[in-house]
Short mmCIF file of N, CA and C in Angstrom, two decimals:
data_model
loop_
_atom_site.label_atom_id
_atom_site.label_comp_id
_atom_site.label_asym_id
_atom_site.label_seq_id
_atom_site.Cartn_x
_atom_site.Cartn_y
_atom_site.Cartn_z
N UNK A 316 -19.06 -39.59 43.19
CA UNK A 316 -20.69 -39.78 43.67
C UNK A 316 -21.69 -39.73 42.40
N UNK A 317 -22.45 -40.55 42.48
CA UNK A 317 -23.87 -40.67 41.70
C UNK A 317 -24.99 -40.75 42.31
N UNK A 318 -25.93 -40.52 41.42
CA UNK A 318 -27.31 -40.68 42.15
C UNK A 318 -27.90 -41.81 41.74
N UNK A 319 -29.17 -42.12 41.89
CA UNK A 319 -29.85 -43.65 42.00
C UNK A 319 -31.11 -43.55 41.84
N UNK A 320 -31.76 -44.14 40.92
CA UNK A 320 -33.22 -44.09 40.77
C UNK A 320 -34.12 -45.33 40.54
N UNK A 321 -34.76 -45.83 41.34
CA UNK A 321 -35.47 -47.17 41.46
C UNK A 321 -36.44 -46.72 40.20
N UNK A 322 -36.56 -47.46 39.19
CA UNK A 322 -37.82 -47.34 38.50
C UNK A 322 -38.56 -48.83 38.50
N UNK A 323 -40.19 -48.62 38.22
CA UNK A 323 -40.80 -49.92 38.77
C UNK A 323 -42.21 -49.73 37.91
N UNK A 324 -43.04 -51.04 37.89
CA UNK A 324 -44.37 -50.73 37.38
C UNK A 324 -44.82 -51.25 38.60
N UNK A 325 -45.84 -50.38 39.04
CA UNK A 325 -47.12 -50.77 39.72
C UNK A 325 -48.02 -51.47 39.01
N UNK A 326 -48.38 -52.68 40.01
CA UNK A 326 -49.52 -53.30 39.34
C UNK A 326 -50.59 -53.61 40.40
N UNK A 327 -51.70 -53.48 40.07
CA UNK A 327 -52.93 -54.39 41.20
C UNK A 327 -52.98 -55.94 41.05
N UNK A 328 -52.98 -56.39 42.22
CA UNK A 328 -53.18 -57.71 42.52
C UNK A 328 -54.89 -58.31 42.67
N UNK A 329 -54.94 -59.09 41.65
CA UNK A 329 -56.58 -59.57 41.69
C UNK A 329 -56.44 -60.44 43.02
N UNK A 330 -57.48 -60.10 43.83
CA UNK A 330 -57.70 -60.47 45.46
C UNK A 330 -58.05 -61.96 44.85
N UNK A 331 -58.87 -62.35 44.10
CA UNK A 331 -59.38 -63.81 44.04
C UNK A 331 -58.47 -64.69 43.64
N UNK A 332 -57.35 -64.24 42.81
CA UNK A 332 -56.65 -65.08 41.93
C UNK A 332 -55.23 -64.87 42.71
N UNK A 333 -54.88 -63.80 43.40
CA UNK A 333 -53.65 -63.50 43.75
C UNK A 333 -52.78 -62.71 42.64
N UNK A 334 -53.32 -62.99 41.61
CA UNK A 334 -52.08 -62.55 40.27
C UNK A 334 -52.47 -61.11 40.02
N UNK A 335 -51.26 -60.83 39.63
CA UNK A 335 -51.11 -59.22 39.38
C UNK A 335 -51.92 -59.13 37.78
N UNK A 336 -52.65 -57.86 37.59
CA UNK A 336 -53.39 -57.38 36.59
C UNK A 336 -52.28 -56.99 35.53
N UNK A 337 -52.58 -57.07 34.36
CA UNK A 337 -51.81 -57.15 33.15
C UNK A 337 -51.43 -55.28 33.00
N UNK A 338 -52.51 -54.57 33.20
CA UNK A 338 -52.06 -53.47 33.17
C UNK A 338 -51.47 -52.46 34.44
N UNK A 339 -50.85 -51.57 34.52
CA UNK A 339 -50.23 -51.04 35.60
C UNK A 339 -49.61 -49.48 34.82
N UNK A 340 -48.98 -48.80 36.17
CA UNK A 340 -48.48 -47.69 35.94
C UNK A 340 -46.76 -47.51 36.07
N UNK A 341 -46.03 -46.70 35.61
CA UNK A 341 -44.84 -46.81 35.81
C UNK A 341 -44.69 -45.67 37.05
N UNK A 342 -43.63 -46.07 37.67
CA UNK A 342 -43.31 -45.10 38.99
C UNK A 342 -41.52 -45.15 39.13
N UNK A 343 -41.01 -43.95 40.21
CA UNK A 343 -39.77 -44.18 40.17
C UNK A 343 -39.90 -43.71 41.70
N UNK A 344 -38.42 -44.17 42.29
CA UNK A 344 -37.97 -43.72 43.78
C UNK A 344 -36.96 -43.39 43.77
N UNK A 345 -36.24 -41.99 43.87
CA UNK A 345 -35.06 -42.02 44.16
C UNK A 345 -34.33 -42.23 45.22
N UNK A 346 -33.25 -42.76 45.12
CA UNK A 346 -32.42 -43.45 46.47
C UNK A 346 -31.19 -42.43 46.53
N UNK A 347 -30.59 -42.81 47.60
CA UNK A 347 -29.62 -42.29 48.16
C UNK A 347 -28.37 -42.10 47.14
N UNK A 348 -27.51 -41.24 47.05
CA UNK A 348 -26.36 -40.91 46.48
C UNK A 348 -25.45 -41.71 46.80
N UNK A 349 -24.72 -42.58 45.90
CA UNK A 349 -23.57 -43.16 46.38
C UNK A 349 -22.18 -42.71 45.94
N UNK A 350 -21.53 -42.63 46.94
CA UNK A 350 -19.92 -42.30 46.77
C UNK A 350 -19.03 -43.46 47.00
N UNK A 351 -18.31 -43.56 45.91
CA UNK A 351 -17.24 -44.39 45.80
C UNK A 351 -15.66 -43.63 45.90
N UNK A 352 -15.08 -44.54 46.74
CA UNK A 352 -13.62 -43.59 47.04
C UNK A 352 -12.60 -44.79 46.54
N UNK A 353 -11.33 -44.43 46.29
CA UNK A 353 -10.48 -45.15 45.88
C UNK A 353 -10.34 -46.85 46.70
N UNK A 354 -10.60 -46.91 48.09
CA UNK A 354 -10.66 -47.74 48.73
C UNK A 354 -11.74 -48.96 48.37
N UNK A 355 -12.73 -48.40 47.58
CA UNK A 355 -13.76 -49.56 47.11
C UNK A 355 -12.92 -50.18 46.14
N UNK A 356 -12.18 -49.85 45.81
CA UNK A 356 -11.80 -50.83 44.24
C UNK A 356 -10.48 -51.46 45.23
N UNK A 357 -10.04 -51.44 46.28
CA UNK A 357 -8.81 -52.15 46.83
C UNK A 357 -9.33 -52.97 48.12
N UNK A 358 -8.76 -54.08 48.16
CA UNK A 358 -9.08 -55.03 49.29
C UNK A 358 -7.23 -55.29 50.13
N UNK A 359 -7.76 -55.07 51.16
CA UNK A 359 -6.13 -55.54 51.88
C UNK A 359 -5.76 -56.88 51.86
N UNK A 360 -4.44 -56.66 51.70
CA UNK A 360 -3.71 -58.11 51.43
C UNK A 360 -2.45 -58.17 52.47
N UNK A 361 -2.28 -59.18 53.02
CA UNK A 361 -1.36 -59.35 53.99
C UNK A 361 0.03 -60.01 53.21
N UNK A 362 1.20 -59.25 53.45
CA UNK A 362 2.69 -59.57 52.66
C UNK A 362 3.45 -59.99 53.77
N UNK A 363 4.37 -60.90 53.90
CA UNK A 363 5.00 -61.30 55.02
C UNK A 363 6.08 -60.51 54.85
N UNK A 364 7.07 -60.04 53.99
CA UNK A 364 8.30 -59.49 53.38
C UNK A 364 8.21 -58.37 52.36
N UNK A 365 7.90 -57.26 52.63
CA UNK A 365 7.51 -56.16 51.93
C UNK A 365 8.53 -55.84 51.23
N UNK A 366 9.90 -55.55 51.50
CA UNK A 366 10.75 -55.29 50.74
C UNK A 366 11.40 -56.25 49.56
N UNK A 367 10.97 -57.40 49.81
CA UNK A 367 11.32 -58.65 48.57
C UNK A 367 9.94 -58.60 47.88
N UNK A 368 8.61 -58.45 48.29
CA UNK A 368 7.51 -58.38 47.26
C UNK A 368 7.60 -56.90 46.54
N UNK A 369 8.28 -55.74 47.07
CA UNK A 369 8.72 -54.93 46.57
C UNK A 369 9.65 -54.64 45.13
N UNK A 370 10.73 -55.73 45.67
CA UNK A 370 11.42 -55.76 44.38
C UNK A 370 10.85 -56.95 43.32
N UNK A 371 10.18 -57.82 43.90
CA UNK A 371 9.83 -58.85 42.65
C UNK A 371 8.64 -58.08 42.01
N UNK A 372 7.88 -57.22 42.47
CA UNK A 372 7.03 -56.12 41.61
C UNK A 372 7.91 -55.67 40.41
N UNK A 373 8.83 -55.02 41.20
CA UNK A 373 9.79 -54.18 39.82
C UNK A 373 9.12 -52.98 39.19
N UNK A 374 10.10 -51.84 38.73
CA UNK A 374 9.81 -50.69 38.43
C UNK A 374 8.89 -50.53 37.30
N UNK A 375 8.62 -51.64 36.55
CA UNK A 375 7.98 -51.33 35.01
C UNK A 375 6.80 -50.56 35.42
N UNK A 376 5.74 -50.70 35.90
CA UNK A 376 4.35 -50.24 36.48
C UNK A 376 4.42 -49.11 37.38
N UNK A 377 5.70 -48.76 37.94
CA UNK A 377 5.83 -48.04 38.91
C UNK A 377 5.38 -46.59 38.63
N UNK A 378 4.43 -46.00 39.72
CA UNK A 378 4.16 -44.57 39.38
C UNK A 378 4.50 -43.81 40.85
N UNK A 379 5.00 -42.57 40.74
CA UNK A 379 5.66 -41.76 41.79
C UNK A 379 4.78 -40.64 42.07
N UNK A 380 4.39 -39.97 42.84
CA UNK A 380 3.90 -38.63 43.21
C UNK A 380 4.58 -38.34 44.56
N UNK A 381 4.67 -36.97 44.64
CA UNK A 381 4.78 -35.98 45.70
C UNK A 381 3.72 -35.14 46.01
N UNK A 382 3.36 -35.12 47.66
CA UNK A 382 2.43 -34.26 47.97
C UNK A 382 2.92 -33.67 49.11
N UNK A 383 2.39 -32.34 49.12
CA UNK A 383 2.80 -31.61 50.67
C UNK A 383 1.21 -31.42 50.89
N UNK A 384 1.20 -32.21 52.35
CA UNK A 384 -0.13 -32.28 52.83
C UNK A 384 -0.12 -31.23 54.28
N UNK A 385 -0.30 -30.04 53.64
CA UNK A 385 -0.11 -28.78 54.94
C UNK A 385 -1.32 -28.70 55.54
N UNK A 386 -2.55 -29.45 55.34
CA UNK A 386 -3.61 -29.46 56.36
C UNK A 386 -3.39 -30.91 57.37
N UNK A 387 -2.65 -31.62 57.30
CA UNK A 387 -2.03 -32.74 58.09
C UNK A 387 -1.33 -32.14 59.36
N UNK A 388 -1.70 -32.05 60.64
CA UNK A 388 -0.64 -31.62 61.64
C UNK A 388 0.23 -32.39 61.83
N UNK A 389 0.26 -33.86 61.52
CA UNK A 389 1.55 -34.48 62.08
C UNK A 389 1.67 -36.13 61.23
N UNK A 390 2.49 -36.59 61.70
CA UNK A 390 2.90 -38.18 60.63
C UNK A 390 1.85 -39.05 61.05
N UNK A 391 1.58 -38.82 62.75
CA UNK A 391 0.43 -40.08 63.25
C UNK A 391 -0.51 -39.66 62.18
N UNK A 392 -1.33 -38.56 62.06
CA UNK A 392 -2.70 -38.53 61.20
C UNK A 392 -2.17 -38.76 59.78
N UNK A 393 -0.99 -38.43 59.11
CA UNK A 393 -1.21 -38.65 57.85
C UNK A 393 -1.18 -39.82 57.83
N UNK A 394 -0.40 -41.16 58.52
CA UNK A 394 -0.44 -42.46 58.68
C UNK A 394 -1.98 -42.86 58.46
N UNK A 395 -2.82 -42.46 59.19
CA UNK A 395 -4.22 -42.73 60.04
C UNK A 395 -5.30 -42.40 58.63
N UNK A 396 -4.82 -41.33 57.89
CA UNK A 396 -5.21 -40.79 56.77
C UNK A 396 -4.91 -41.74 55.40
N UNK A 397 -3.52 -41.97 55.38
CA UNK A 397 -3.80 -42.80 54.16
C UNK A 397 -4.28 -44.22 54.20
N UNK A 398 -3.81 -44.83 55.25
CA UNK A 398 -4.80 -46.22 55.64
C UNK A 398 -6.39 -45.95 55.09
N UNK A 399 -7.06 -45.00 55.75
CA UNK A 399 -8.38 -44.78 55.60
C UNK A 399 -8.65 -44.81 53.78
N UNK A 400 -7.64 -43.67 53.39
CA UNK A 400 -8.20 -43.35 51.97
C UNK A 400 -7.83 -44.64 51.21
N UNK A 401 -6.81 -45.27 51.69
CA UNK A 401 -6.22 -46.43 50.46
C UNK A 401 -6.99 -47.98 50.70
N UNK A 402 -7.43 -48.01 51.87
CA UNK A 402 -7.85 -49.34 52.29
C UNK A 402 -7.16 -50.47 52.10
N UNK A 403 -5.67 -50.26 52.07
CA UNK A 403 -4.44 -51.20 52.13
C UNK A 403 -4.16 -51.86 53.69
N UNK A 404 -3.37 -52.76 53.36
CA UNK A 404 -3.18 -53.49 54.66
C UNK A 404 -1.70 -52.87 54.92
N UNK A 405 -1.68 -52.14 56.08
CA UNK A 405 0.00 -51.78 56.53
C UNK A 405 0.91 -53.06 56.63
N UNK A 406 2.31 -52.87 56.58
CA UNK A 406 3.25 -54.16 56.70
C UNK A 406 4.15 -53.88 57.00
N UNK A 407 4.83 -55.01 57.96
CA UNK A 407 6.29 -54.50 58.64
C UNK A 407 5.65 -53.88 59.76
N UNK A 408 4.83 -53.52 60.45
CA UNK A 408 4.51 -52.86 61.80
C UNK A 408 4.81 -51.19 61.29
N UNK A 409 4.23 -51.26 60.08
CA UNK A 409 4.55 -49.32 59.87
C UNK A 409 3.35 -48.89 59.78
N UNK A 410 2.41 -49.30 59.97
CA UNK A 410 0.94 -48.81 60.18
C UNK A 410 0.79 -47.90 61.33
N UNK A 411 1.58 -47.80 62.33
CA UNK A 411 1.25 -47.12 63.71
C UNK A 411 2.46 -46.32 64.25
N UNK A 412 2.34 -45.08 64.49
CA UNK A 412 2.91 -44.24 64.80
C UNK A 412 2.87 -43.49 66.32
N UNK A 413 3.45 -43.95 67.06
CA UNK A 413 3.06 -43.72 68.41
C UNK A 413 3.50 -42.19 68.92
N UNK A 414 4.43 -41.48 68.19
CA UNK A 414 4.48 -40.24 68.85
C UNK A 414 3.90 -39.38 67.86
N UNK A 415 3.43 -38.24 68.14
CA UNK A 415 2.82 -37.06 67.38
C UNK A 415 4.18 -36.15 67.23
N UNK A 416 5.61 -36.40 67.76
CA UNK A 416 6.13 -35.36 67.24
C UNK A 416 7.37 -36.26 65.89
N UNK A 417 6.90 -37.40 65.96
CA UNK A 417 7.91 -38.15 64.70
C UNK A 417 7.92 -36.95 64.01
N UNK A 418 9.27 -37.17 63.27
CA UNK A 418 9.51 -36.09 62.06
C UNK A 418 9.50 -36.92 60.74
N UNK A 419 9.93 -38.38 60.80
CA UNK A 419 10.01 -38.94 59.36
C UNK A 419 9.24 -40.24 59.67
N UNK A 420 8.96 -40.61 58.43
CA UNK A 420 8.54 -42.23 58.70
C UNK A 420 7.97 -42.75 57.41
N UNK A 421 8.50 -44.38 57.03
CA UNK A 421 8.10 -44.71 55.93
C UNK A 421 7.00 -45.97 56.24
N UNK A 422 5.58 -45.56 55.49
CA UNK A 422 4.49 -46.67 55.42
C UNK A 422 4.60 -47.56 54.32
N UNK A 423 4.35 -48.93 54.79
CA UNK A 423 4.21 -49.94 53.38
C UNK A 423 2.87 -50.38 53.42
N UNK A 424 2.58 -50.62 52.56
CA UNK A 424 0.62 -50.95 52.37
C UNK A 424 0.95 -51.88 51.34
N UNK A 425 0.25 -52.75 51.27
CA UNK A 425 -0.23 -53.89 50.39
C UNK A 425 -1.55 -54.12 50.47
N UNK A 426 -2.20 -54.48 49.06
CA UNK A 426 -3.23 -54.89 48.67
C UNK A 426 -3.84 -55.50 47.44
N UNK A 427 -4.94 -55.53 47.04
CA UNK A 427 -5.32 -56.16 45.55
C UNK A 427 -6.37 -54.99 44.98
N UNK A 428 -6.35 -55.13 43.91
CA UNK A 428 -6.79 -54.18 43.17
C UNK A 428 -7.97 -54.49 42.36
N UNK A 429 -8.89 -54.15 42.27
CA UNK A 429 -9.95 -54.85 41.40
C UNK A 429 -9.30 -55.24 40.14
N UNK A 430 -9.94 -56.78 39.91
CA UNK A 430 -9.49 -57.46 38.78
C UNK A 430 -8.10 -58.26 39.03
N UNK A 431 -8.05 -58.61 40.63
CA UNK A 431 -6.94 -59.28 41.17
C UNK A 431 -5.74 -58.61 40.86
N UNK A 432 -5.35 -57.47 40.66
CA UNK A 432 -3.85 -56.83 40.48
C UNK A 432 -3.16 -56.49 41.95
N UNK A 433 -1.94 -57.49 42.18
CA UNK A 433 -1.57 -57.41 43.45
C UNK A 433 -1.07 -55.86 43.36
N UNK A 434 -1.06 -54.96 44.38
CA UNK A 434 -0.67 -53.61 44.65
C UNK A 434 0.05 -53.13 45.90
N UNK A 435 1.44 -52.81 45.74
CA UNK A 435 1.75 -52.60 46.84
C UNK A 435 2.51 -50.35 46.83
N UNK A 436 2.15 -50.16 47.87
CA UNK A 436 2.73 -48.83 47.92
C UNK A 436 3.80 -48.52 49.18
N UNK A 437 4.35 -47.65 48.89
CA UNK A 437 5.78 -46.75 50.01
C UNK A 437 5.08 -45.69 50.08
N UNK A 438 4.95 -45.23 51.10
CA UNK A 438 4.83 -43.56 51.58
C UNK A 438 5.91 -43.02 52.34
N UNK A 439 6.66 -42.10 51.87
CA UNK A 439 7.90 -41.64 52.61
C UNK A 439 7.45 -40.52 53.18
N UNK A 440 7.19 -40.07 54.52
CA UNK A 440 6.88 -39.02 54.89
C UNK A 440 7.80 -38.02 55.81
N UNK A 441 7.85 -36.84 55.69
CA UNK A 441 8.78 -36.03 56.62
C UNK A 441 7.81 -34.97 57.11
N UNK A 442 8.10 -34.30 58.02
CA UNK A 442 7.04 -33.31 58.84
C UNK A 442 8.41 -32.22 59.43
N UNK A 443 7.45 -31.10 58.92
CA UNK A 443 8.38 -29.51 59.16
C UNK A 443 7.10 -28.97 59.60
N UNK A 444 7.51 -27.95 61.00
CA UNK A 444 6.29 -27.36 61.23
C UNK A 444 5.80 -26.14 60.40
N UNK A 445 6.91 -25.96 59.21
CA UNK A 445 6.31 -24.57 58.62
C UNK A 445 5.66 -25.15 57.42
N UNK A 446 5.84 -26.21 56.80
CA UNK A 446 5.43 -26.97 55.89
C UNK A 446 4.05 -27.98 55.84
N UNK A 447 4.52 -28.66 56.92
CA UNK A 447 3.37 -30.11 57.39
C UNK A 447 3.93 -31.10 56.87
N UNK A 448 3.48 -32.02 55.94
CA UNK A 448 3.88 -33.15 55.88
C UNK A 448 3.89 -33.35 54.49
N UNK A 449 5.45 -33.81 53.94
CA UNK A 449 5.60 -33.89 52.76
C UNK A 449 5.76 -35.38 52.54
N UNK A 450 5.09 -35.92 51.48
CA UNK A 450 4.87 -37.50 51.45
C UNK A 450 5.29 -37.70 49.99
N UNK A 451 6.13 -38.89 49.67
CA UNK A 451 6.46 -39.32 48.16
C UNK A 451 5.80 -40.66 48.19
N UNK A 452 4.54 -40.77 47.61
CA UNK A 452 3.95 -42.04 47.22
C UNK A 452 4.41 -42.62 46.12
N UNK A 453 4.77 -43.96 46.25
CA UNK A 453 5.50 -44.91 45.42
C UNK A 453 4.43 -45.89 45.26
N UNK A 454 4.00 -46.51 44.26
CA UNK A 454 3.27 -47.71 44.11
C UNK A 454 3.62 -48.46 42.62
N UNK A 455 3.72 -49.60 43.42
CA UNK A 455 4.00 -50.70 42.01
C UNK A 455 2.88 -51.54 42.15
N UNK A 456 2.82 -51.95 41.00
CA UNK A 456 1.74 -53.40 40.68
C UNK A 456 1.83 -53.83 39.19
N UNK A 457 0.94 -54.92 39.15
CA UNK A 457 1.51 -55.73 37.75
C UNK A 457 0.66 -55.13 36.53
N UNK A 458 -0.31 -54.01 37.00
CA UNK A 458 -1.20 -53.55 35.90
C UNK A 458 -0.76 -51.69 36.54
N UNK A 459 -0.48 -51.03 35.28
CA UNK A 459 -0.20 -49.56 35.35
C UNK A 459 -1.40 -48.89 35.71
N UNK A 460 -2.25 -48.87 35.24
CA UNK A 460 -3.49 -48.31 35.63
C UNK A 460 -3.72 -48.33 37.02
N UNK A 461 -3.85 -49.71 37.87
CA UNK A 461 -4.00 -49.94 38.83
C UNK A 461 -2.85 -48.94 40.03
N UNK A 462 -1.83 -48.49 39.45
CA UNK A 462 -0.74 -48.05 40.17
C UNK A 462 -1.29 -46.45 39.85
N UNK A 463 -1.54 -45.89 38.86
CA UNK A 463 -1.91 -44.72 38.53
C UNK A 463 -2.84 -43.92 39.64
N UNK A 464 -4.06 -44.81 39.40
CA UNK A 464 -5.17 -44.48 40.38
C UNK A 464 -4.88 -44.84 41.96
N UNK A 465 -4.21 -45.49 42.11
CA UNK A 465 -3.56 -45.45 43.93
C UNK A 465 -2.72 -44.22 43.97
N UNK A 466 -1.82 -44.08 42.86
CA UNK A 466 -0.91 -42.84 43.39
C UNK A 466 -1.52 -41.43 43.16
N UNK A 467 -2.66 -41.48 42.37
CA UNK A 467 -3.43 -40.01 42.23
C UNK A 467 -4.68 -40.18 43.04
N UNK A 468 -4.72 -41.01 44.11
CA UNK A 468 -5.83 -41.03 45.02
C UNK A 468 -5.94 -39.90 46.15
N UNK A 469 -4.78 -39.33 46.15
CA UNK A 469 -4.62 -38.18 47.12
C UNK A 469 -5.37 -36.89 46.61
N UNK A 470 -5.02 -36.68 45.24
CA UNK A 470 -5.87 -35.36 44.72
C UNK A 470 -7.36 -35.60 44.85
#
């Protein structure tokens, strides 16, 4: 989140000529704060064959993080949250979980990170009533920084 201020110079307009006068005074106007999230740096991308695309990117720039999502009540909610948070396209029909009682799920996501870097994410999720959703988030890209940013977006 960051704040913005519009700074400008106020000048009188000569009614006879329609031209602004040379002298004026400085003024400013505080604008609303802007909040950027990870999804603002990613555009969803369609991938026909996720496993093949995943293998093609290789492990060179892969980043893997594990998260305990204790506040998430089920895997269906976890999938919805990941889609909103990362702004990526679900692949291979993995973006929908019909049953809130599902105990395991793998979500495949594809996108393009700012700068034109292709990025893929694999979210392996498991639910236990005692611990909530545990998720392993693996991210691959042609750019290691992009992989790291996406993998750390949950924090």
